[in-house]
GROMACS .gro file of N, CA, C and O in nm:
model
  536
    1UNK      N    1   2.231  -1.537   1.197
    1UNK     CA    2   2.145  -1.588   1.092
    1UNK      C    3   2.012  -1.513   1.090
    1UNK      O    4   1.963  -1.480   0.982
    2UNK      N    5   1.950  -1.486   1.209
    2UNK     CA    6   1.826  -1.414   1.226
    2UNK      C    7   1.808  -1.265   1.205
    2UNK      O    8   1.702  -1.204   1.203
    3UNK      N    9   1.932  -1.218   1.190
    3UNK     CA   10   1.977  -1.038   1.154
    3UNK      C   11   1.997  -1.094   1.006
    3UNK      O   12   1.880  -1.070   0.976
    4UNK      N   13   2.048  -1.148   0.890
    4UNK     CA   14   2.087  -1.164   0.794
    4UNK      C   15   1.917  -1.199   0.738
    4UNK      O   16   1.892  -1.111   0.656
    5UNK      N   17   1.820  -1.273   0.750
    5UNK     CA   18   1.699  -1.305   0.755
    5UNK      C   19   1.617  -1.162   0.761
    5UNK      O   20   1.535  -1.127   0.676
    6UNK      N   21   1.655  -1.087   0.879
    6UNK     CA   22   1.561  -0.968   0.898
    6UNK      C   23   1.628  -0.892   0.785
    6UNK      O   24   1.565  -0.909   0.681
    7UNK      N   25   1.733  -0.813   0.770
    7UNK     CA   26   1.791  -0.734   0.670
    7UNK      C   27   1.708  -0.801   0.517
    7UNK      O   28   1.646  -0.721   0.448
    8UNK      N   29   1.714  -0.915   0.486
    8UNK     CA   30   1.667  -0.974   0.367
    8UNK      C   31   1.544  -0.931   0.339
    8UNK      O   32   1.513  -0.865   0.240
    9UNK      N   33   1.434  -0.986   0.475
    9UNK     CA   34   1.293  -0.925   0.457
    9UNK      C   35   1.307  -0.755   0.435
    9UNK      O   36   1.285  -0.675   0.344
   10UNK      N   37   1.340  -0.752   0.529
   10UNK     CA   38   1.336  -0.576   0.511
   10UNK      C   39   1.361  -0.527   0.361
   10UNK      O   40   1.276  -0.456   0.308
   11UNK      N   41   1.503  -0.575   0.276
   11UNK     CA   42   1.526  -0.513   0.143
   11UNK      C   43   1.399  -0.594   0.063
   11UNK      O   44   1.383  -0.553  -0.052
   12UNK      N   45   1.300  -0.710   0.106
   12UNK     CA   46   1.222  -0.754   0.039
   12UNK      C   47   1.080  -0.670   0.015
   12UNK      O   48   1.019  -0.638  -0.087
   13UNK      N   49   1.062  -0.653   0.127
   13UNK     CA   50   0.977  -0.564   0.177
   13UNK      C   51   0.973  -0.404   0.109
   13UNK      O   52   0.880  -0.344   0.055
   14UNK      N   53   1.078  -0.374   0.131
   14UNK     CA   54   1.113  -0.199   0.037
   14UNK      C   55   1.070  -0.246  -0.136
   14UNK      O   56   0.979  -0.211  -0.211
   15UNK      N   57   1.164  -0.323  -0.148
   15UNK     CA   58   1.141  -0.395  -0.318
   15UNK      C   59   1.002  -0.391  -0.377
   15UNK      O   60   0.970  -0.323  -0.474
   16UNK      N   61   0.903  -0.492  -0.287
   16UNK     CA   62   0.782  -0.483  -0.282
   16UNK      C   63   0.700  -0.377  -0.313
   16UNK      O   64   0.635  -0.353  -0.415
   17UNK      N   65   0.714  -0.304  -0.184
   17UNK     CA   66   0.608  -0.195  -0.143
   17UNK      C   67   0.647  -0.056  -0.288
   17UNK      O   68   0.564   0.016  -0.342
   18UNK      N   69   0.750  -0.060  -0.305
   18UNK     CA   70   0.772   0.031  -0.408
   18UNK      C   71   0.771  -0.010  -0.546
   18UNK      O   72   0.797   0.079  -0.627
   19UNK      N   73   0.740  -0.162  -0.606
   19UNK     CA   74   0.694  -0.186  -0.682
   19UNK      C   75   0.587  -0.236  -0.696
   19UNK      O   76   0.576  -0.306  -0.796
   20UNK      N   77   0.472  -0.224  -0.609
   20UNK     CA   78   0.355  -0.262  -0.596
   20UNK      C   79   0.287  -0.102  -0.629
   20UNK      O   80   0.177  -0.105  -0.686
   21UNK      N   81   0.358   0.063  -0.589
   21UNK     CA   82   0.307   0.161  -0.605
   21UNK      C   83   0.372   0.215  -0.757
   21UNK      O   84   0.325   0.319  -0.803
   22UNK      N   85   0.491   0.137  -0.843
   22UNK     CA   86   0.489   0.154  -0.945
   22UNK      C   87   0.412   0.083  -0.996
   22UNK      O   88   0.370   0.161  -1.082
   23UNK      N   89   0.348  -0.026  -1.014
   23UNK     CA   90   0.261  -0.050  -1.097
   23UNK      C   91   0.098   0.028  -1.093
   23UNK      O   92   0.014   0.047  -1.181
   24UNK      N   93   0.103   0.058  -0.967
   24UNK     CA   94   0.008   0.164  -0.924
   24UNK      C   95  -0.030   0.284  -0.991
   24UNK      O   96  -0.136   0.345  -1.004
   25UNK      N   97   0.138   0.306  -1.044
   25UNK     CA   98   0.155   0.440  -1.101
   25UNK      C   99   0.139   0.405  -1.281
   25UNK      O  100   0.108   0.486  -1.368
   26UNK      N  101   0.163   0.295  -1.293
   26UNK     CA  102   0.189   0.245  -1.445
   26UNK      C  103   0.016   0.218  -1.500
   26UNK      O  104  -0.021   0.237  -1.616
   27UNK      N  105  -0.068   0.174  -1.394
   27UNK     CA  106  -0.195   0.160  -1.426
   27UNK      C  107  -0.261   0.248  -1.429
   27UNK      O  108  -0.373   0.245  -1.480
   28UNK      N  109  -0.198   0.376  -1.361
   28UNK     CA  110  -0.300   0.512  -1.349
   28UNK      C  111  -0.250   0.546  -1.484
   28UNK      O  112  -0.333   0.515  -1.569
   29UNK      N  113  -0.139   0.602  -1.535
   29UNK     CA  114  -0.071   0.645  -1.631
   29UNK      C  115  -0.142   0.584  -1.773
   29UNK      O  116  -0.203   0.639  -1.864
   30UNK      N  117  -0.112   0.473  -1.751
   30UNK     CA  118  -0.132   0.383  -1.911
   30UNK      C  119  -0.324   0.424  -1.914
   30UNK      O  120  -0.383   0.490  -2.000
   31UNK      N  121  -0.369   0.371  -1.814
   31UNK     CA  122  -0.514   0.380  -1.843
   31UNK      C  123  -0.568   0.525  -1.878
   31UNK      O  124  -0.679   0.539  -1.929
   32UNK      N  125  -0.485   0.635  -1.847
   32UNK     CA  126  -0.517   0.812  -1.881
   32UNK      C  127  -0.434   0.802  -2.016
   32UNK      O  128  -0.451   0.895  -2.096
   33UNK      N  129  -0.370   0.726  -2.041
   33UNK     CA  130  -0.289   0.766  -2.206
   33UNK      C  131  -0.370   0.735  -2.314
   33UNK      O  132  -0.375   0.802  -2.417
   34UNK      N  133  -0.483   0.556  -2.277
   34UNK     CA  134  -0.522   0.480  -2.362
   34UNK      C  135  -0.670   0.564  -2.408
   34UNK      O  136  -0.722   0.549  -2.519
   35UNK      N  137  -0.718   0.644  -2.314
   35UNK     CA  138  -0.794   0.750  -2.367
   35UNK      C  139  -0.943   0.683  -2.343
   35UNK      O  140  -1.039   0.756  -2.322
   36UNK      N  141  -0.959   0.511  -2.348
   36UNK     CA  142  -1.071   0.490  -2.330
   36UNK      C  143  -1.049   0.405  -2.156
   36UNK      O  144  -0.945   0.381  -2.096
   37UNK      N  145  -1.165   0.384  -2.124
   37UNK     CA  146  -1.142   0.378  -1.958
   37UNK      C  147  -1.137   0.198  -1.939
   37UNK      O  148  -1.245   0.139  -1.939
   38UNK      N  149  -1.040   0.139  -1.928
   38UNK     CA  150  -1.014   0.008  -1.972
   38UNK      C  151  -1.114  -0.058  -1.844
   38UNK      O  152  -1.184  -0.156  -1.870
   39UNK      N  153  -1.114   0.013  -1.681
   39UNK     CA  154  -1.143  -0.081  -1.631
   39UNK      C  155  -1.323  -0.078  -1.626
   39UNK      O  156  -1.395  -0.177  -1.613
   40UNK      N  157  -1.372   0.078  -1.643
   40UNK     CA  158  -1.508   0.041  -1.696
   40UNK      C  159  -1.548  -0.040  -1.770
   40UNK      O  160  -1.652  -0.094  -1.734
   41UNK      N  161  -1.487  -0.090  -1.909
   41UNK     CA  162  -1.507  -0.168  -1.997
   41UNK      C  163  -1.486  -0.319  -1.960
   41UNK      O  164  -1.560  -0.407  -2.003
   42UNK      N  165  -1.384  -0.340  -1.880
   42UNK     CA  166  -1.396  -0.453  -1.803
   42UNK      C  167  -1.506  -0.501  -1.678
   42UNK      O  168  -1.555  -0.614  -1.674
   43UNK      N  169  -1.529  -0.406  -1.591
   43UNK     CA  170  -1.659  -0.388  -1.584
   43UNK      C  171  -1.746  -0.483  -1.635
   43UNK      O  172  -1.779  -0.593  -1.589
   44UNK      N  173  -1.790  -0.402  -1.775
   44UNK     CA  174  -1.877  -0.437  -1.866
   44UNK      C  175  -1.841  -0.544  -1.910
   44UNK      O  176  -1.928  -0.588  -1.985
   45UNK      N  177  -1.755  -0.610  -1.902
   45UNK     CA  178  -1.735  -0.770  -1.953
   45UNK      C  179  -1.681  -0.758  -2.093
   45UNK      O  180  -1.737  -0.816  -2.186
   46UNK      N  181  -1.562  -0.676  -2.113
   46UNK     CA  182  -1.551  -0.660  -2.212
   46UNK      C  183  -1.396  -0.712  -2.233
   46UNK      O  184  -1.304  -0.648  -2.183
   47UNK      N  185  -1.380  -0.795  -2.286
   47UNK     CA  186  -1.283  -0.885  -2.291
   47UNK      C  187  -1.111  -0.842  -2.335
   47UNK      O  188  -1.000  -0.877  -2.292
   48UNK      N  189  -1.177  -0.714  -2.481
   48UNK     CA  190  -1.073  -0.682  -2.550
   48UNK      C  191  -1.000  -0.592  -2.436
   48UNK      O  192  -0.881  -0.566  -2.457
   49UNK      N  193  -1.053  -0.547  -2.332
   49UNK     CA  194  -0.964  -0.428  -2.267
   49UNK      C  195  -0.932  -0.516  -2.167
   49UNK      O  196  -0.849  -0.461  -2.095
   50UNK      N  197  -0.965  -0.655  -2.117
   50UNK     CA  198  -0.911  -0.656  -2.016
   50UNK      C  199  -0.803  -0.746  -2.087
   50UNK      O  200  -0.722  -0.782  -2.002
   51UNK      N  201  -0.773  -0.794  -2.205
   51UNK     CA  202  -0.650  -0.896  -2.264
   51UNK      C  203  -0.527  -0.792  -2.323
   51UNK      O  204  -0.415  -0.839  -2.343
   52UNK      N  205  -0.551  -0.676  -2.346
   52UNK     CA  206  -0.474  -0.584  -2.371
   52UNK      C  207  -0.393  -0.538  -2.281
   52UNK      O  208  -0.270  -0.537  -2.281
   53UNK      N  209  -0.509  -0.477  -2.158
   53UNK     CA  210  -0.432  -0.381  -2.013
   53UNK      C  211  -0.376  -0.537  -1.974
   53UNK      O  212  -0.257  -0.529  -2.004
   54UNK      N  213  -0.394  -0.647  -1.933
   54UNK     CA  214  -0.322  -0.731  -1.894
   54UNK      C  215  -0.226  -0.763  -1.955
   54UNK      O  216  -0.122  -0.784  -1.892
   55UNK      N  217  -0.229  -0.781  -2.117
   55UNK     CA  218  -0.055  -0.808  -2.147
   55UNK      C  219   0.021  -0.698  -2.139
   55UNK      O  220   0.142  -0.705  -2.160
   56UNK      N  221  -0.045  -0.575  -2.104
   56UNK     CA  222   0.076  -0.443  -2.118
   56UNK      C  223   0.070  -0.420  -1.963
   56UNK      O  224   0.117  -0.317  -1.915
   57UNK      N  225   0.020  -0.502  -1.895
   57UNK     CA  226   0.087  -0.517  -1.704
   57UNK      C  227   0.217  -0.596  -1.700
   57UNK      O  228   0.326  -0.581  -1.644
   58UNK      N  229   0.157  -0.693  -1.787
   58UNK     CA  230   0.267  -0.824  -1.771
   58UNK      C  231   0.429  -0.767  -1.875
   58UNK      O  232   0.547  -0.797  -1.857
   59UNK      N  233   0.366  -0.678  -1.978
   59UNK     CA  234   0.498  -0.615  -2.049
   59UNK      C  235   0.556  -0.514  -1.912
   59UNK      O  236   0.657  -0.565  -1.863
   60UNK      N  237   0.535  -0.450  -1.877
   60UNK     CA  238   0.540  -0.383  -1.778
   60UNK      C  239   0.622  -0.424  -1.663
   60UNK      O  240   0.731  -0.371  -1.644
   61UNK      N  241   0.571  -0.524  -1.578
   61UNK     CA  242   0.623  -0.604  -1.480
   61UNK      C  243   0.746  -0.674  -1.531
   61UNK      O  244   0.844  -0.676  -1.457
   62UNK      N  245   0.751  -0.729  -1.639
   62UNK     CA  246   0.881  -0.827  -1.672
   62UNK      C  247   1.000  -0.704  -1.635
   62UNK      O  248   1.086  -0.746  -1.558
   63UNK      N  249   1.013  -0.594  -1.668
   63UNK     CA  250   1.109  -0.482  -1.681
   63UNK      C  251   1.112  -0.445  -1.527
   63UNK      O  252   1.219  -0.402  -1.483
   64UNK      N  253   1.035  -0.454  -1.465
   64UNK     CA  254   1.031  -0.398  -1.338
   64UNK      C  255   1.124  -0.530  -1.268
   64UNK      O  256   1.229  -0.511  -1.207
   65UNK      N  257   1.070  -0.649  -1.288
   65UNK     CA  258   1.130  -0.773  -1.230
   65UNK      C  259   1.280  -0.708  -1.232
   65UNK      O  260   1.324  -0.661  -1.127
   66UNK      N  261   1.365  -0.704  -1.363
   66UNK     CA  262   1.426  -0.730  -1.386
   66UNK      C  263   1.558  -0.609  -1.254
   66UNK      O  264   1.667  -0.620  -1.198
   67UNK      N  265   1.431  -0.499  -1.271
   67UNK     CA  266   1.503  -0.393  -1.251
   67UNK      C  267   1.571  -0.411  -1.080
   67UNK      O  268   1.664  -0.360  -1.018
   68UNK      N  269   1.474  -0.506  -1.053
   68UNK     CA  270   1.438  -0.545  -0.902
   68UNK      C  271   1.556  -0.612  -0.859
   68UNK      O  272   1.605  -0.603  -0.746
   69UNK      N  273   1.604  -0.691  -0.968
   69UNK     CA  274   1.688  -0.776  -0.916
   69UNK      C  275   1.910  -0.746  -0.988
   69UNK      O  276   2.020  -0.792  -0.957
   70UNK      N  277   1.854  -0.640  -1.090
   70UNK     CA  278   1.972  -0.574  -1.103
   70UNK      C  279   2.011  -0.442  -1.077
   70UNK      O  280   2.100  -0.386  -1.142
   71UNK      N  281   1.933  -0.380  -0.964
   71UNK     CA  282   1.933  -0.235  -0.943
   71UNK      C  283   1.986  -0.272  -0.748
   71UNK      O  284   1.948  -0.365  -0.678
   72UNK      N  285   2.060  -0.186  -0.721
   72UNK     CA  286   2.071  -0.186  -0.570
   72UNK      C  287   2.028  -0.075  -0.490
   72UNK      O  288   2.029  -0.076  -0.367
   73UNK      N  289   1.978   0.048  -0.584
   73UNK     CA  290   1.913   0.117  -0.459
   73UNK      C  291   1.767   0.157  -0.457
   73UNK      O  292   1.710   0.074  -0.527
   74UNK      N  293   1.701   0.222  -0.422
   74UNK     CA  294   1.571   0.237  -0.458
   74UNK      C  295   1.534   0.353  -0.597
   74UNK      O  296   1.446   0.345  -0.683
   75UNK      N  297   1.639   0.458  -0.576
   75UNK     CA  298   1.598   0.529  -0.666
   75UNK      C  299   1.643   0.472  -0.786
   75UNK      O  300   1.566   0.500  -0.878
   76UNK      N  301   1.758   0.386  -0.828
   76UNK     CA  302   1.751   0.328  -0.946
   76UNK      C  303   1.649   0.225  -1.010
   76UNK      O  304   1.607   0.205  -1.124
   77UNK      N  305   1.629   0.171  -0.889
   77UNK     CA  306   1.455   0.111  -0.886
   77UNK      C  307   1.347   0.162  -0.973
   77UNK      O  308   1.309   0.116  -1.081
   78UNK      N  309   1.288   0.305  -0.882
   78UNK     CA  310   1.243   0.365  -0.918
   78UNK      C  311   1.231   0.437  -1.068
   78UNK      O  312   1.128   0.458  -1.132
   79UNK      N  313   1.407   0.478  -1.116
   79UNK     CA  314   1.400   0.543  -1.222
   79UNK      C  315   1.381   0.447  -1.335
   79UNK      O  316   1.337   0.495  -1.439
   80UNK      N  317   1.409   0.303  -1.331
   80UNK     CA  318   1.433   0.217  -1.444
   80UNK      C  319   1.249   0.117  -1.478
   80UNK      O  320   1.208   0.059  -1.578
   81UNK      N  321   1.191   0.138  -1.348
   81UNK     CA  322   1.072   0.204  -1.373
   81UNK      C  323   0.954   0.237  -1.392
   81UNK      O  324   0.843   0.185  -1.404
   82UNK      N  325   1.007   0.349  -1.392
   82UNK     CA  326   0.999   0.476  -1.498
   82UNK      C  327   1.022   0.465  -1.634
   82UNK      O  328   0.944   0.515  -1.715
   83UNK      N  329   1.120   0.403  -1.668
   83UNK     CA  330   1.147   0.371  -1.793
   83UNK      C  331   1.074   0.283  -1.819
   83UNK      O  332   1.026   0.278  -1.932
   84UNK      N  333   1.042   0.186  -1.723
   84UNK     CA  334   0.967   0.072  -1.781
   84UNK      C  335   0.818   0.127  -1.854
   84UNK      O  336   0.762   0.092  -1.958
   85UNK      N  337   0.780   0.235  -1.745
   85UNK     CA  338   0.690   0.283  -1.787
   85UNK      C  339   0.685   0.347  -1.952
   85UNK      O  340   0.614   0.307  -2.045
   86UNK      N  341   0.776   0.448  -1.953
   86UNK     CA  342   0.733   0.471  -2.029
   86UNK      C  343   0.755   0.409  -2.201
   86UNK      O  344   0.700   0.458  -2.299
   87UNK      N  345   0.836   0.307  -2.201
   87UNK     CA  346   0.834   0.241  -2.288
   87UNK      C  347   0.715   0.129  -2.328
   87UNK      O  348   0.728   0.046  -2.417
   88UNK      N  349   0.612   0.143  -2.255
   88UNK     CA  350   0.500   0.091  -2.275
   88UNK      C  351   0.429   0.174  -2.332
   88UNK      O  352   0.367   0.138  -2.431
   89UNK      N  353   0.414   0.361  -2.268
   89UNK     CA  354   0.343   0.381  -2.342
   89UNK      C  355   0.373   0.434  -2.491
   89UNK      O  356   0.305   0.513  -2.556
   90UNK      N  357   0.479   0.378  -2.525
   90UNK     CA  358   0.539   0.486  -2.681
   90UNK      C  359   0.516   0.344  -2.747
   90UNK      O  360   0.543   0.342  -2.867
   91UNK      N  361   0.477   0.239  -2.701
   91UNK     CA  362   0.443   0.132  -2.762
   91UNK      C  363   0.265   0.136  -2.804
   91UNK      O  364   0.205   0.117  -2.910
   92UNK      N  365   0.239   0.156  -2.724
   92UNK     CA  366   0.090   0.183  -2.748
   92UNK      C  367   0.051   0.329  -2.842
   92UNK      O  368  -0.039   0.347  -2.923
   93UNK      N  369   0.153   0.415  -2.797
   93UNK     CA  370   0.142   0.511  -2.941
   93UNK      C  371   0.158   0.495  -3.069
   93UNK      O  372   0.104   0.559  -3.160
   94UNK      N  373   0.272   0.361  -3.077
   94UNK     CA  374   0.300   0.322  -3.201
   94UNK      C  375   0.217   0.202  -3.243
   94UNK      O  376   0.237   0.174  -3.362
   95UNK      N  377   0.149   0.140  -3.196
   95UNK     CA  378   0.020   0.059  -3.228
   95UNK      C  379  -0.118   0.143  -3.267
   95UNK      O  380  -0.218   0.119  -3.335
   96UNK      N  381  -0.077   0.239  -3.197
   96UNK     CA  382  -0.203   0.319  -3.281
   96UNK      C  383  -0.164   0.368  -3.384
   96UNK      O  384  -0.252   0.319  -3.455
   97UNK      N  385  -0.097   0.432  -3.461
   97UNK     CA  386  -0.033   0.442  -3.571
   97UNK      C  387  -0.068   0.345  -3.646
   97UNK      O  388  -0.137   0.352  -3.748
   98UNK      N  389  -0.012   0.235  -3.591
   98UNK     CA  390  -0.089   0.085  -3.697
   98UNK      C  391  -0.228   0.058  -3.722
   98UNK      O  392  -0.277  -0.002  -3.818
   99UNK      N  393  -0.293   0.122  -3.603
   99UNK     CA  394  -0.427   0.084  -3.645
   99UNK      C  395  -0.492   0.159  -3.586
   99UNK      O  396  -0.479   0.184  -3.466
  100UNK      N  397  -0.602   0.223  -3.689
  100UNK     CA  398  -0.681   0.361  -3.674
  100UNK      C  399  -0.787   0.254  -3.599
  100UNK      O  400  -0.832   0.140  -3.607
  101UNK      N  401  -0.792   0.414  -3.499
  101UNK     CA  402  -0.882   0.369  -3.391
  101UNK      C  403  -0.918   0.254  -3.322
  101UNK      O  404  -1.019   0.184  -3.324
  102UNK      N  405  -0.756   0.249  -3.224
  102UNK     CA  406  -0.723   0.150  -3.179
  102UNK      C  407  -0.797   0.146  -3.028
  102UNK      O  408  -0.820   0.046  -2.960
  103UNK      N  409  -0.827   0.286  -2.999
  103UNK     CA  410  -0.903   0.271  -2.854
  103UNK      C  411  -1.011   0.226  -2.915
  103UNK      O  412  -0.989   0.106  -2.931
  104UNK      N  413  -1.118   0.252  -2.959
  104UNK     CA  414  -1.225   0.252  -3.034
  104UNK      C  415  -1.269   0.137  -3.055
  104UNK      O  416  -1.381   0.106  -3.013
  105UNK      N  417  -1.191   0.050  -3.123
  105UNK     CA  418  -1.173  -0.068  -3.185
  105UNK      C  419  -1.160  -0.166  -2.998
  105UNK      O  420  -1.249  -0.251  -2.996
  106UNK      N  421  -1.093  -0.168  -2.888
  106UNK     CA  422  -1.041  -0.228  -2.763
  106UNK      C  423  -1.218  -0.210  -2.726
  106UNK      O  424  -1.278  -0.293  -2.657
  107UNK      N  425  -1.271  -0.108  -2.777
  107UNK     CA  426  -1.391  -0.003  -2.651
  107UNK      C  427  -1.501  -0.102  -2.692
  107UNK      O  428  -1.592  -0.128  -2.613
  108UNK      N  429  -1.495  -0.153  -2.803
  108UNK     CA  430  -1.612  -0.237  -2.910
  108UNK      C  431  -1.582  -0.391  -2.907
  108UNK      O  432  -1.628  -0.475  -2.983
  109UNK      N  433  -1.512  -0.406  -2.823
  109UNK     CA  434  -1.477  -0.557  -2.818
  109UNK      C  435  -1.381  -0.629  -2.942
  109UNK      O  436  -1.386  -0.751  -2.964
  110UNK      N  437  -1.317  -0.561  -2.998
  110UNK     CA  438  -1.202  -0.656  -3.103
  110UNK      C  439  -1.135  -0.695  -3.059
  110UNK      O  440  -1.045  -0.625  -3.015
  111UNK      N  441  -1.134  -0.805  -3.046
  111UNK     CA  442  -1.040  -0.903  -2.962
  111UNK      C  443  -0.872  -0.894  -3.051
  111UNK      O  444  -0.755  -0.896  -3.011
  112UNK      N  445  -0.932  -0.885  -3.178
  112UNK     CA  446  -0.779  -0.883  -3.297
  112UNK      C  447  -0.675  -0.762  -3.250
  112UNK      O  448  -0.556  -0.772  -3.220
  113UNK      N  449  -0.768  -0.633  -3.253
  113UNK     CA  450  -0.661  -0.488  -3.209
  113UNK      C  451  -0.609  -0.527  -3.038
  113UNK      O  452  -0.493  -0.499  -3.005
  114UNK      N  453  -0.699  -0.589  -2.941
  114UNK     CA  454  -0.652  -0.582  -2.832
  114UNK      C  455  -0.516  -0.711  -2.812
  114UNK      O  456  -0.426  -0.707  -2.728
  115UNK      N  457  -0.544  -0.833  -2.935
  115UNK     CA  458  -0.450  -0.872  -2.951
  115UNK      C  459  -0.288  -0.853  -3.014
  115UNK      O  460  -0.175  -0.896  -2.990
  116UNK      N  461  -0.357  -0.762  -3.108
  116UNK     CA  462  -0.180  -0.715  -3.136
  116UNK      C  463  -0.129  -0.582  -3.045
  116UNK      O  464  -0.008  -0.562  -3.034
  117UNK      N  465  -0.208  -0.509  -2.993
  117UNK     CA  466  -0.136  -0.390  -2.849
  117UNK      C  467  -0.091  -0.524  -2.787
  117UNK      O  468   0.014  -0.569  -2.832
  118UNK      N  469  -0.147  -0.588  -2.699
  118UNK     CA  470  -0.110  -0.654  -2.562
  118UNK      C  471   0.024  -0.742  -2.651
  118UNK      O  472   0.136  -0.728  -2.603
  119UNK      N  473   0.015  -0.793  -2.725
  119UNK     CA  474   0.145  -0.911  -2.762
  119UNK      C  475   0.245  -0.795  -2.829
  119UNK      O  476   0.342  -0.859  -2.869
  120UNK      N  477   0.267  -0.650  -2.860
  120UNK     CA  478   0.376  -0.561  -2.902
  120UNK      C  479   0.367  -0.514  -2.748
  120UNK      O  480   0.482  -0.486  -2.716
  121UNK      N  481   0.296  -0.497  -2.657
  121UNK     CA  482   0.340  -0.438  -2.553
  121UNK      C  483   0.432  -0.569  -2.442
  121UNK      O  484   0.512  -0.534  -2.355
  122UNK      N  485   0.405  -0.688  -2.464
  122UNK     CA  486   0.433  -0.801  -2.395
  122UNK      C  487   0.581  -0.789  -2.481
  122UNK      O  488   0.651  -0.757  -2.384
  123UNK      N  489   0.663  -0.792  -2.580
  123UNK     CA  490   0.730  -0.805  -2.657
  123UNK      C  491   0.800  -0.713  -2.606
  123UNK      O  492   0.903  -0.751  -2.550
  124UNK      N  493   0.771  -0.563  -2.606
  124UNK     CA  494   0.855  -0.455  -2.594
  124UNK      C  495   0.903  -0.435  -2.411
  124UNK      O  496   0.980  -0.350  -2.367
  125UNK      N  497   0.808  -0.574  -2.312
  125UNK     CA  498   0.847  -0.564  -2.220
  125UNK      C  499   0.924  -0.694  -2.200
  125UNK      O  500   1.005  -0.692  -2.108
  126UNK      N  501   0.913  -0.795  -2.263
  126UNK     CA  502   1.038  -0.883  -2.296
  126UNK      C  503   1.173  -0.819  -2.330
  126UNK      O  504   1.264  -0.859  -2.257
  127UNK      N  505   1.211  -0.717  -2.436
  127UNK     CA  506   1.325  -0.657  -2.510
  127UNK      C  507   1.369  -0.613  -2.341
  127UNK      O  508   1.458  -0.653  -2.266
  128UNK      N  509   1.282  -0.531  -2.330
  128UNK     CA  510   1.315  -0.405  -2.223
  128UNK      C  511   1.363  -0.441  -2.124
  128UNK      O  512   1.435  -0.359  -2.066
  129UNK      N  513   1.337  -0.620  -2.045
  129UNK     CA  514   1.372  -0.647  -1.934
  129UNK      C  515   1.527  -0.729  -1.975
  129UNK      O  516   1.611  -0.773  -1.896
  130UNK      N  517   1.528  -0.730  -2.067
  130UNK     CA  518   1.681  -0.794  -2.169
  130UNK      C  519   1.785  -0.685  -2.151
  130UNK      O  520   1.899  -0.700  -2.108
  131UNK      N  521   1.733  -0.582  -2.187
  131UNK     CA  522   1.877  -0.445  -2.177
  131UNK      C  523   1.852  -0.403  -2.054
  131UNK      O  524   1.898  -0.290  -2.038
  132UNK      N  525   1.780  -0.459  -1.924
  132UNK     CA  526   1.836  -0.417  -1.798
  132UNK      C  527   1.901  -0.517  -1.714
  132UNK      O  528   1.891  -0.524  -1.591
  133UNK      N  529   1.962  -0.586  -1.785
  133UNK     CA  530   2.039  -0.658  -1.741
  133UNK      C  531   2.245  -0.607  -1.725
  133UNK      O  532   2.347  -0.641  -1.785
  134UNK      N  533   2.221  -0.538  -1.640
  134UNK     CA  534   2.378  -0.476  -1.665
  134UNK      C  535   2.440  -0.490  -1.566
  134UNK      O  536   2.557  -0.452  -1.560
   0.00000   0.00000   0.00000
């Protein structure tokens, strides 16, 4: 029982530590894509960047969850993501499309633009953690 316990922690532990440095990697990434510097602005008490970068963590993480618990090795882990990743940021490319000067608009406090990125990026990480279910 106490080897079946250790093996558990251990695959818990790997799970963890390598999705604690993908999101690592998803926050360096997303915050160099979004062009304006989300956590300075949070910093500054600036509300719209921190309700945005937080729903596109939480879009983010749902896909990773998922990947966590239907993937068995690490590199499929790893690669799905990856995907997670980057389907966040082609989401945020396509919100800017919708709305000119969408960093701009997050950088100035619009709570409205940081509300529709974070709820299409929360959405597209709802879909995303749906088709990794295989």
């Amino acid at each position: 029982m106490d080897g079946i316990l250790l093996v558990n922690f251990i695959d818990f532990l790997v799970d963890f530590v390598i999705s604690i440095i993908l999101v690592a990697l998803y926050l360096a990434v997303y915050t160099f894509a979004t062009t304006h510097n989300e956590f300075e602005l949070i910093r500054r008490n600036v509300i719209s960047a921190a309700l945005s970068l937080g729903l596109s963590l939480i879009g983010f993480a749902l896909p990773l969850s998922s990947a966590i618990v239907n993937t068995t090795t690490v590199l499929a882990l790893v690669l799905w993501g990856i995907i997670a990743l980057v389907v966040q940021i082609i989401v945020y490319w396509l919100v800017r499309i919708l709305v000119p000067n969408l960093t701009g608009r997050i950088a100035q406090g619009e709570i409205a633009a940081a509300c529709l990125l974070g709820a299409a990026s929360l959405s597209a990480g709802i879909i995303n953690a749906a088709c990794m279910t295989f």
